[in-house]
Coordinates of C-alpha atoms in Angstrom, one line a residue:
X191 CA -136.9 20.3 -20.6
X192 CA -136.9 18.7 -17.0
X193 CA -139.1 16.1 -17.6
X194 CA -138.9 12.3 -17.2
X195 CA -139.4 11.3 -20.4
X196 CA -135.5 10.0 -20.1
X197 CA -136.9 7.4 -17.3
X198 CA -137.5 4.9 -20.4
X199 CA -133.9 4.7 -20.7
X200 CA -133.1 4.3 -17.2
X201 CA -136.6 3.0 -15.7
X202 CA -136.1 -0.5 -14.2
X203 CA -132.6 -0.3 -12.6
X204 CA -133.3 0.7 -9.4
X205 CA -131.4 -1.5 -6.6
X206 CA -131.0 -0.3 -3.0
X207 CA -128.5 2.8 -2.6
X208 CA -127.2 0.1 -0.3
X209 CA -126.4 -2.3 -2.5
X210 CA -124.6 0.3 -4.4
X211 CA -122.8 1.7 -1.9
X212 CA -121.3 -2.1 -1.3
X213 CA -119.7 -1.9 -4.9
X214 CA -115.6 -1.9 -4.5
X215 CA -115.3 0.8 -6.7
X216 CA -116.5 4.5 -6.0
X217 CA -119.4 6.3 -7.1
X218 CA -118.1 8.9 -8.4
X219 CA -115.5 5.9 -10.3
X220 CA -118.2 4.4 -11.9
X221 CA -120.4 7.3 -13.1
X222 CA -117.4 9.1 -14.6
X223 CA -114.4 6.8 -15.0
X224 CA -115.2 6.7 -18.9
X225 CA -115.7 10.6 -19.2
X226 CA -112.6 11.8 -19.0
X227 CA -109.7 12.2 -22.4
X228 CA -110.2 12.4 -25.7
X229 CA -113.7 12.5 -27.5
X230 CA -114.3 10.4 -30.4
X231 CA -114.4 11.7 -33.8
X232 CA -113.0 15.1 -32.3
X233 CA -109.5 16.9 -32.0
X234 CA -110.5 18.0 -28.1
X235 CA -110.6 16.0 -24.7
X236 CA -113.4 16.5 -21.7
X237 CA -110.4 18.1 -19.4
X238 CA -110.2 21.1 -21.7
X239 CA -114.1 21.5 -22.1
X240 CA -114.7 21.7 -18.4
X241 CA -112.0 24.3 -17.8
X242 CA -112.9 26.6 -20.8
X243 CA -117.0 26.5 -20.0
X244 CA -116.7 26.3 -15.9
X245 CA -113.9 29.2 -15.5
X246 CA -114.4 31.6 -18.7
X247 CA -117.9 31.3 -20.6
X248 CA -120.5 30.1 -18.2
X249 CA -120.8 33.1 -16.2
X250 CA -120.4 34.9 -19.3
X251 CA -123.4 33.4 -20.9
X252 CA -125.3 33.1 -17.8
X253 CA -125.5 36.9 -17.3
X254 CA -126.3 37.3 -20.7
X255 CA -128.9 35.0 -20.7
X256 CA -130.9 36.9 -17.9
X257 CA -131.1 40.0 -20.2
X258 CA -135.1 40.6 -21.3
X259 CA -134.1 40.1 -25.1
X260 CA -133.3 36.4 -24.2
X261 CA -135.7 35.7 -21.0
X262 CA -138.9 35.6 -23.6
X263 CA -139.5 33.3 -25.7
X264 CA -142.7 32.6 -28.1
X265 CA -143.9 29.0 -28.4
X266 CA -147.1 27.6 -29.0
X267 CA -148.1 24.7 -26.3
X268 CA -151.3 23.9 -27.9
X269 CA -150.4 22.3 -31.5
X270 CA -151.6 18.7 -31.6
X271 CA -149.6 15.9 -31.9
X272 CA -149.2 14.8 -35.3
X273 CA -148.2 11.4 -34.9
X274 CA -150.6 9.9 -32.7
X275 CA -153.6 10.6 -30.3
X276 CA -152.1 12.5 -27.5
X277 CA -154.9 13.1 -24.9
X278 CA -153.2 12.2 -21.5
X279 CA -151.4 15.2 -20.1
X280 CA -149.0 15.8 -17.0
X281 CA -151.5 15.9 -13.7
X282 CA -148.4 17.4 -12.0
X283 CA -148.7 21.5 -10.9
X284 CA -145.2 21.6 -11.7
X285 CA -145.8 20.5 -15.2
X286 CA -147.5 24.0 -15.8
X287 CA -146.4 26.7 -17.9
X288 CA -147.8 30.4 -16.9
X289 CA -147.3 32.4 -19.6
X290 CA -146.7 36.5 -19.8
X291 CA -149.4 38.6 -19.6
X292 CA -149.1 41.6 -22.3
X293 CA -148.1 43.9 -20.2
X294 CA -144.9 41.8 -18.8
X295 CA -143.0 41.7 -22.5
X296 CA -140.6 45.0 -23.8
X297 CA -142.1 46.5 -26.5
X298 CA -139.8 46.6 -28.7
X299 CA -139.4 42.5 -28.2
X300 CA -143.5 42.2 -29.4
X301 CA -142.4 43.3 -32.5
X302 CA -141.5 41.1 -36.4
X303 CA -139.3 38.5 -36.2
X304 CA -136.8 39.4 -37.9
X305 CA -136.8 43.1 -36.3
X306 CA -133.6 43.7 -34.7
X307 CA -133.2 47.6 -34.6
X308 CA -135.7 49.8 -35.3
X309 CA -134.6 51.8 -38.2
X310 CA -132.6 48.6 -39.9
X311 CA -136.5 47.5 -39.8
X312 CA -137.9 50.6 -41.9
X313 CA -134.6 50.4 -44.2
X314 CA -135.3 46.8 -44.9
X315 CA -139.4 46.7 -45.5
X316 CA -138.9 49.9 -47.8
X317 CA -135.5 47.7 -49.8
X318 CA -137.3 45.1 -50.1
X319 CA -140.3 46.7 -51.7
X320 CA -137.7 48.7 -54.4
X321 CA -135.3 46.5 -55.3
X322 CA -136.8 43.0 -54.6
X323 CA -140.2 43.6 -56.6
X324 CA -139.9 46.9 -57.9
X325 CA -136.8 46.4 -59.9
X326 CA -136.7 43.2 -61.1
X327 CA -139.9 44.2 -63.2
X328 CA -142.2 46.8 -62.8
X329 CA -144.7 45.3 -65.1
X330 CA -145.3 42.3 -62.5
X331 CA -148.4 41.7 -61.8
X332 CA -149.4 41.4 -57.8
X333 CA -149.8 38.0 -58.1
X334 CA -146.0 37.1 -59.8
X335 CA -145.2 40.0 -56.7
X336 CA -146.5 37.8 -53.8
X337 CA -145.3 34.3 -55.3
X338 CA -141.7 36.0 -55.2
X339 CA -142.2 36.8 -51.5
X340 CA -143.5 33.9 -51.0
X341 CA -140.6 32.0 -52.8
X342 CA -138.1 34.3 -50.2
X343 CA -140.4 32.9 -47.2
X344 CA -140.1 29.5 -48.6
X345 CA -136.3 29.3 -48.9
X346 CA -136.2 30.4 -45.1
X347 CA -137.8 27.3 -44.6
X348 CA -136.1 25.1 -46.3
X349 CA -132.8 26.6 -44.3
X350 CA -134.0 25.5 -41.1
X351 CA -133.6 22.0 -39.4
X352 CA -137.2 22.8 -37.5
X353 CA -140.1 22.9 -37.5
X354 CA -140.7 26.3 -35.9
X355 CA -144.4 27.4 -34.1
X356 CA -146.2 30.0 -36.1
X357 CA -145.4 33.6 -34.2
X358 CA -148.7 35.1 -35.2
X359 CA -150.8 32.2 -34.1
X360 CA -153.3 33.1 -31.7
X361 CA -152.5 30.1 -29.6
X362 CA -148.5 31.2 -29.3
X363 CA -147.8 33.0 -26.5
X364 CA -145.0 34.8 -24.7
X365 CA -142.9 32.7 -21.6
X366 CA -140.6 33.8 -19.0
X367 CA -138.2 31.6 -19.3
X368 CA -136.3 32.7 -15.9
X369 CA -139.9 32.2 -14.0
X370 CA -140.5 28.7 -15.7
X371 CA -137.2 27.1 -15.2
X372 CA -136.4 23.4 -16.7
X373 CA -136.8 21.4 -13.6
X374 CA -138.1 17.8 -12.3
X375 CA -141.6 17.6 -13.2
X376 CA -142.4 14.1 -12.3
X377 CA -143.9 13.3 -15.7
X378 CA -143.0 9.9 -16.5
X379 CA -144.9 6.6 -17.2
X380 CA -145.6 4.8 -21.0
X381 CA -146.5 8.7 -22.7
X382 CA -143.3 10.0 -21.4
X383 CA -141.0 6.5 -22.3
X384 CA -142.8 6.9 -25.9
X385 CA -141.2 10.3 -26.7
X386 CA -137.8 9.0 -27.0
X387 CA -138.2 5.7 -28.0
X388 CA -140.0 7.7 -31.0
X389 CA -137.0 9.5 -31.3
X390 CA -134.3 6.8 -31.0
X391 CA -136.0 3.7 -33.1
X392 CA -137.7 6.4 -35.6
X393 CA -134.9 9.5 -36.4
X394 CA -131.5 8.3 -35.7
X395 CA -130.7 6.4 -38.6
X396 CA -130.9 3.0 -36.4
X397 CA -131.2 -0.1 -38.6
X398 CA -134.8 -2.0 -38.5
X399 CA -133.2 -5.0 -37.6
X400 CA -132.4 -3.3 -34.7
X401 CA -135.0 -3.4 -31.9
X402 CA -135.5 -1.6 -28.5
X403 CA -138.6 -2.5 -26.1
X404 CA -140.7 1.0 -25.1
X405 CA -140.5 -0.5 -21.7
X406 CA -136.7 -0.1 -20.8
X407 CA -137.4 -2.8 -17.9
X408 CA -137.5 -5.7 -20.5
X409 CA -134.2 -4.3 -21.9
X410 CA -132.5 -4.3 -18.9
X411 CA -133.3 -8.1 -18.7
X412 CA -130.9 -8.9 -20.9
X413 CA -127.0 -10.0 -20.2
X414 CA -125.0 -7.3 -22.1
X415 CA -127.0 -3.7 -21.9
X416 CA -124.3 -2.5 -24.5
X417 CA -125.2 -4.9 -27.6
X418 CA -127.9 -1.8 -28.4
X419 CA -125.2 0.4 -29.5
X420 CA -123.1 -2.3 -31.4
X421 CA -124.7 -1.1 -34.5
X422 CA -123.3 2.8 -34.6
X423 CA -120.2 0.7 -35.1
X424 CA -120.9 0.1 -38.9
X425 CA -122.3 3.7 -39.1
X426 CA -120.5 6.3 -41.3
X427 CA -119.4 9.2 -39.2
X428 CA -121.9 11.7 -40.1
X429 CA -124.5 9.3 -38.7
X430 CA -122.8 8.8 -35.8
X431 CA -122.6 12.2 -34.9
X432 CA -126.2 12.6 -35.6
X433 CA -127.0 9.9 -32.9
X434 CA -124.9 11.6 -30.5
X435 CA -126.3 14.8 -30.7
X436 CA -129.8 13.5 -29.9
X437 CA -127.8 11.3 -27.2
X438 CA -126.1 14.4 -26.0
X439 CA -128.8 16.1 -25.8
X440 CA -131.1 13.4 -24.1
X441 CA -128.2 13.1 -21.4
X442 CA -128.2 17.3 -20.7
X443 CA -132.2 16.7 -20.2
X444 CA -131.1 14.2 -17.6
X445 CA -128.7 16.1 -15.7
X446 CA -130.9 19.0 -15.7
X447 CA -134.2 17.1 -13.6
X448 CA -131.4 15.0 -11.5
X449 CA -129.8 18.9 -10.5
X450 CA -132.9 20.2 -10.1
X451 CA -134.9 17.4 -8.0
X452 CA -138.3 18.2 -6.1
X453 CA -136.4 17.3 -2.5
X454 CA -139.3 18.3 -0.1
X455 CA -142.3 19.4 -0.6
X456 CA -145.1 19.8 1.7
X457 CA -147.3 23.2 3.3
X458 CA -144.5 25.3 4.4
X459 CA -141.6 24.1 2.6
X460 CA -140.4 23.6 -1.3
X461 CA -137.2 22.2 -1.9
X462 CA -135.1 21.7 -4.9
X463 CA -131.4 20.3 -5.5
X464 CA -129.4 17.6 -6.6
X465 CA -130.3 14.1 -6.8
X466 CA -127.7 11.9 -6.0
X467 CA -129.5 8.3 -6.3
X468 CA -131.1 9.9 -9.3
X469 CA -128.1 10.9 -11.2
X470 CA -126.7 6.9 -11.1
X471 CA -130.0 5.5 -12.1
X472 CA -128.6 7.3 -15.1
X473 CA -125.3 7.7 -15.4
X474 CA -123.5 5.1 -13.3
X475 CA -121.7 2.4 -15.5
X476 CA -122.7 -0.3 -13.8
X477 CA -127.0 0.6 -12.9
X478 CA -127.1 1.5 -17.1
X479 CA -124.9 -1.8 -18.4
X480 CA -122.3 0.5 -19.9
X481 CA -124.2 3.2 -21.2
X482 CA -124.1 5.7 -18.6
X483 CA -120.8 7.2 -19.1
X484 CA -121.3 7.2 -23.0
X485 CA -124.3 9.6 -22.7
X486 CA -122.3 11.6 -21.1
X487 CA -119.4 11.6 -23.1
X488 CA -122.1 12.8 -25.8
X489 CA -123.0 15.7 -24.3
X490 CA -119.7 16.8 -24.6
X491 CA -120.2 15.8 -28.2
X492 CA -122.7 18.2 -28.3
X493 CA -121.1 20.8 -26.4
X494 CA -118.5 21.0 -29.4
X495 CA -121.1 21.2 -32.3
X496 CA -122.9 24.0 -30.6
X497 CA -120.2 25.8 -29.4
X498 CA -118.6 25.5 -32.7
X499 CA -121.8 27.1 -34.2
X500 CA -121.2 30.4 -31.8
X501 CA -118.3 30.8 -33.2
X502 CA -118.8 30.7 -36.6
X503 CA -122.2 32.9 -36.9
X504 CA -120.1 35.8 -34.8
X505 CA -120.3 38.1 -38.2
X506 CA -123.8 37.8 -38.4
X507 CA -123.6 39.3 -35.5
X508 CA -121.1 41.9 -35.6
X509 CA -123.4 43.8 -38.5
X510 CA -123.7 47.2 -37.3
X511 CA -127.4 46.8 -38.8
X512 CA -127.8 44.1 -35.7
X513 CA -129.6 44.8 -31.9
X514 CA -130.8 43.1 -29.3
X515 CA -133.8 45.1 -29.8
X516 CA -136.2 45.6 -27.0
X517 CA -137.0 49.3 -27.0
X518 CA -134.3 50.2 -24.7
X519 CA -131.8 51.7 -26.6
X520 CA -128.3 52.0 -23.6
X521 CA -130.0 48.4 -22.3
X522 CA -129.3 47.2 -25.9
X523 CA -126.0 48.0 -26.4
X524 CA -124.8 47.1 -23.4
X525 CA -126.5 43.6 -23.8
X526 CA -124.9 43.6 -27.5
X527 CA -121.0 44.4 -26.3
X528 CA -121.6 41.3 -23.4
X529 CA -123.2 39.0 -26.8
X530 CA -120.0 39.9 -28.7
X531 CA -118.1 39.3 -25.9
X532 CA -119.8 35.7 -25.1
X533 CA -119.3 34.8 -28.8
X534 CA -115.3 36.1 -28.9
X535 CA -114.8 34.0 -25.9
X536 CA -116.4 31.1 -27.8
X537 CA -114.6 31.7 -30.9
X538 CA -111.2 31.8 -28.5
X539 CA -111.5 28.1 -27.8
X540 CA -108.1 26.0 -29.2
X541 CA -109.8 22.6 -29.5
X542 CA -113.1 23.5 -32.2
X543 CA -114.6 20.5 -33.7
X544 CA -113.8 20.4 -37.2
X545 CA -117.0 20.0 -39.5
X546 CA -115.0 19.9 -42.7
X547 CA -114.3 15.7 -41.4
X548 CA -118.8 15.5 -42.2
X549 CA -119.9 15.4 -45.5
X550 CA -116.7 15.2 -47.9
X551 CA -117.6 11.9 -49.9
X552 CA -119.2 11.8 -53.2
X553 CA -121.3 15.1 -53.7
X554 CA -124.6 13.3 -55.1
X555 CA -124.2 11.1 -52.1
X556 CA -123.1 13.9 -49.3
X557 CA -126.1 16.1 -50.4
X558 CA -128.5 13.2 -49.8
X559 CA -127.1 12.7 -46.7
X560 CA -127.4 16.5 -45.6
X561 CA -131.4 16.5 -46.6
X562 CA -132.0 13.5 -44.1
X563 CA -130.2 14.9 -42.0
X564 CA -132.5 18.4 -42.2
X565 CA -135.7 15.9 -42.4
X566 CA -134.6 14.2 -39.8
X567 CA -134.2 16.9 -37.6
X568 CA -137.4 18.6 -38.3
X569 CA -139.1 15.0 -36.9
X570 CA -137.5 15.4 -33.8
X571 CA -139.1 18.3 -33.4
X572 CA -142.3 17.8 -34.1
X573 CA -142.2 15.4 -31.9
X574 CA -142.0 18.1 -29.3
X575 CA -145.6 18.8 -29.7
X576 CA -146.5 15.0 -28.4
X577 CA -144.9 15.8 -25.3
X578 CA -148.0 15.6 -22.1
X579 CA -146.2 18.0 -19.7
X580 CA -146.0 22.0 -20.6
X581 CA -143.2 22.7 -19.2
X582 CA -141.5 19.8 -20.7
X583 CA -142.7 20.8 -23.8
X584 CA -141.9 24.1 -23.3
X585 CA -137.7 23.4 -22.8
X586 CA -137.7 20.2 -25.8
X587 CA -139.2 23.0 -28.2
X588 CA -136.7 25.6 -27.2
X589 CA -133.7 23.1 -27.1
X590 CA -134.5 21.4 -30.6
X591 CA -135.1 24.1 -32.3
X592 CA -131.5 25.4 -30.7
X593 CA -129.4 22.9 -31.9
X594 CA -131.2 23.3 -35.2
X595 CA -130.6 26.4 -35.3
X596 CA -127.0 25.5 -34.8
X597 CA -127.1 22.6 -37.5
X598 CA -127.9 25.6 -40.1
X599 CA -125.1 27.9 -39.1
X600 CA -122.6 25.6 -39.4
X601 CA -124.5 24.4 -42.9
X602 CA -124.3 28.3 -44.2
X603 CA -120.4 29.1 -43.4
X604 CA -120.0 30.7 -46.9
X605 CA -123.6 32.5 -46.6
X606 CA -122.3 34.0 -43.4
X607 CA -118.5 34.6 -44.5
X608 CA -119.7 37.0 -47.6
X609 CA -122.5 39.0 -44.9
X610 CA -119.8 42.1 -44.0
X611 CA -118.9 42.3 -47.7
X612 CA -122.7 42.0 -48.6
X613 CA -125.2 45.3 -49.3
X614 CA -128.0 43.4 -50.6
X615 CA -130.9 44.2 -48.6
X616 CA -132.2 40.8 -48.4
X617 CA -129.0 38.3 -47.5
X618 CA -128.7 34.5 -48.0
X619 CA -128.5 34.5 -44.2
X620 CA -130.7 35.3 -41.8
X621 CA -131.9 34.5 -37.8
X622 CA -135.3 35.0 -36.7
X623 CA -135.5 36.5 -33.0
X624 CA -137.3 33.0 -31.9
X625 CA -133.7 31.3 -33.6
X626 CA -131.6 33.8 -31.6
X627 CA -133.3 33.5 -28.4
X628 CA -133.6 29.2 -28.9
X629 CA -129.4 29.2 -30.2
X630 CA -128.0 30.9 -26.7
X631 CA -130.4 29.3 -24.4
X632 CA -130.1 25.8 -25.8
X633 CA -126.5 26.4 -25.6
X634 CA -127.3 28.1 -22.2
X635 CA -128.6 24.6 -21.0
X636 CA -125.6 22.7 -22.1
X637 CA -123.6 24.9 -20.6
X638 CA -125.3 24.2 -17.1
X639 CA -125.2 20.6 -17.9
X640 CA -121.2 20.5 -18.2
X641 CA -120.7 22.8 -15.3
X642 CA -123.3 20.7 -13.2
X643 CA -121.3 17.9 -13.7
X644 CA -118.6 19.0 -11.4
X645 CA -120.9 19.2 -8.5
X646 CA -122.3 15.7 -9.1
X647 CA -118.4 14.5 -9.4
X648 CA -117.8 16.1 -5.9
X649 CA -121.4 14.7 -4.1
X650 CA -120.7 11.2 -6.0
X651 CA -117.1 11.0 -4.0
X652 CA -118.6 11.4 -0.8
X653 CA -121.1 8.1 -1.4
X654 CA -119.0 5.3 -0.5

């Protein structure tokens, strides 16, 4: 998601490059002189996170995620916005999404959702119609039949922390992802400043009494830019992370347009790269008040959850009944034995957030807390569909509905524990192809972010 929707956080800061230059401390200093030791709340520090992701499981992941099982994803860009009248869209060409024509997809990958080899397929539809209807009572009528599917269908649902786009909508269609990459779009303006002030004032848990302006130039008016985050302070930790996952993931978006920046363009050239000046309108300390280094410090946060989800979904994925099915049975395996090997690495790191420190007060209390947290989520991503550029849309759909997908791992560690000793037909656990393909490349993008980061750290020291 490339687009400048993140300019309401950073919109209205922008003093000469000169000026900046004449600061006594470095660039460099003041975009990343807070991101560096130990991360709140967590047992790991950012020196160990850039080692691990830059040198072992970025190139890993990278290759994997140029494989056709994970290059195609199925998302409807048509749905309406259901919280308000959306009729303004990006004017940009670069905000355009061109979709696959039928011809383009595997297959095997145009197949059910939940269809990951061929003949696990068959074996499941024909379990399912023995032992899930058949045996419980033969005497059911078709109705009490499809009210127990539909009960199955249902409890999916409730699992999920998304919203997800209906695959056999007419409007959903197949996207490259490697042929519509997450990129500066120039969408920006009031519609684009609205999608995350929805998000921030609306689904982070913020207090009411607690008040930010949809125009971030009126916010930047004021003496101390940091008195906005003075009340996570009295938060309870569960909250806190929740804000810095949404934070963390806000601040990837950020890095992604600022790496990826529209340099040149006119009738015989097309340039994109790194932004310097549009990096600090960001990140630097002293352009954002404070806040610049703390976004970034959360997408390390965020770095941790997801990463910690890889690693504890790996027996999902280690059921011999699993493929990365796309009709192309050597293509498969090999593609399989590189996922295995992604996850292992993953599952190898020393320094995994602990998610046994959320959730462990009183059980009435800690369950409550865990259904806002899935309602809360699912907002966010409906919210997606209220975004005016498609491509934007395209990457915020994609990237929510990863990290959800990583919120219910680590929600189902016993459902996923008990799968290698499991033969029911029909487990507690189960990943869609759309939540596969979402998980990795969501992670994909962090993963980009983090190792991005050392290239800004080595332009930044060269600005004076």
């Amino acid at each position: 998601m490339e687009y400048t929707v993140t300019v309401f956080l950073f919109l209205g800061i922008l003093p000469l490059l000169n000026s900046m230059n004449s600061s006594s401390s470095s660039a460099a200093h003041r975009c990343f002189c807070q991101v560096t030791g130990h991360l709140d709340d967590c047992t790991c520090d950012v020196e160990s996170i850039d080692a691990f992701n830059n040198m072992e499981l970025f190139p890993k992941l990278q290759k994997l995620l140029e494989s056709d099982y994970f290059r195609f994803y199925k998302v409807n860009l048509n749905k309406p916005c259901p919280f308000w009248e959306e009729n303004s869209h990006c004017g940009s060409r670069y905000c355009a999404v061109n979709p696959c024509k039928a011809n383009e997809v595997p297959e095997g990958i145009k197949s059910s959702s939940f269809k990951y080899s061929e003949e696990a397929s068959n074996e499941l539809q024909e379990c399912e119609k023995a032992e899930k209807l058949g045996s419980v009572d033969s005497s059911l009528s078709e109705e009490t039949r499809r009210a127990l599917l539909d009960w199955n269908r249902h409890d999916d649902v409730e699992d999920r922390f998304c919203v997800v786009d209906d695959e056999e909508s007419p409007d959903s269609q197949y996207v490259d992802l490697l042929l519509n990459p997450e990129r500066f779009t120039g969408y920006k303006g009031t519609e684009a400043w609205q999608i995350w002030n929805s998000i921030y004032e609306e689904n982070c848990f913020k207090p009411n009494t607690v008040k930010r302006p949809l125009n971030p130039m009126e916010r930047y008016r004021e003496k101390d830019g940091r008195s906005f985050y003075r009340w996570l302070e009295g938060q309870c930790v569960e909250k806190r992370a929740f804000f810095r996952l949404v934070s963390g993931l806000h601040a990837s978006i950020s890095v992604h347009l600022s790496a990826r920046y529209l340099l040149d363009d006119n009738w015989f050239e097309r340039k994109w790269g790194h932004n310097i000046s549009e990096f600090q309108q960001r990140f630097d300390e002293e352009l954002t008040k404070g806040e610049g280094p703390k976004r970034l410090r959360n997408l390390y946060f965020l770095y941790l959850i997801e990463l910690r989800a890889l690693s504890k979904v790996l027996p999902f994925f280690k059921l011999p009944s699993f493929q990365l099915y796309t009709g192309q049975p050597s293509q498969d395996q090999r593609n399989k034995e590189l996922l295995l090997e992604v996850l292992h690495v993953a599952k190898s790191f020393p320094l995994h957030f602990d998610e046994a420190s959320l959730f462990t007060g009183n059980l009435q209390e800690a369950a409550k807390l865990k259904e806002d947290f899935k309602l809360t989520f699912r907002n966010i991503s409906r919210i997606m569909d209220c975004v005016g550029c498609f491509k934007c849309r395209l990457w915020g759909k994609l990237q929510t509905q990863g990290l959800g997908t990583a919120l219910k791992i680590l929600f189902s560690e016993r459902q996923i524990e008990a799968l290698p000793k499991s033969r029911s037909p029909n487990p507690t656990f189960q990943l869609t192809r759309q939540e596969i393909v979402a998980l990795f490349n969501a992670f994909g993008r962090i993963s980009t972010s983090i190792r991005e980061l050392e290239n800004f750290r080595s332009l930044l020291s060269k600005v004076h």
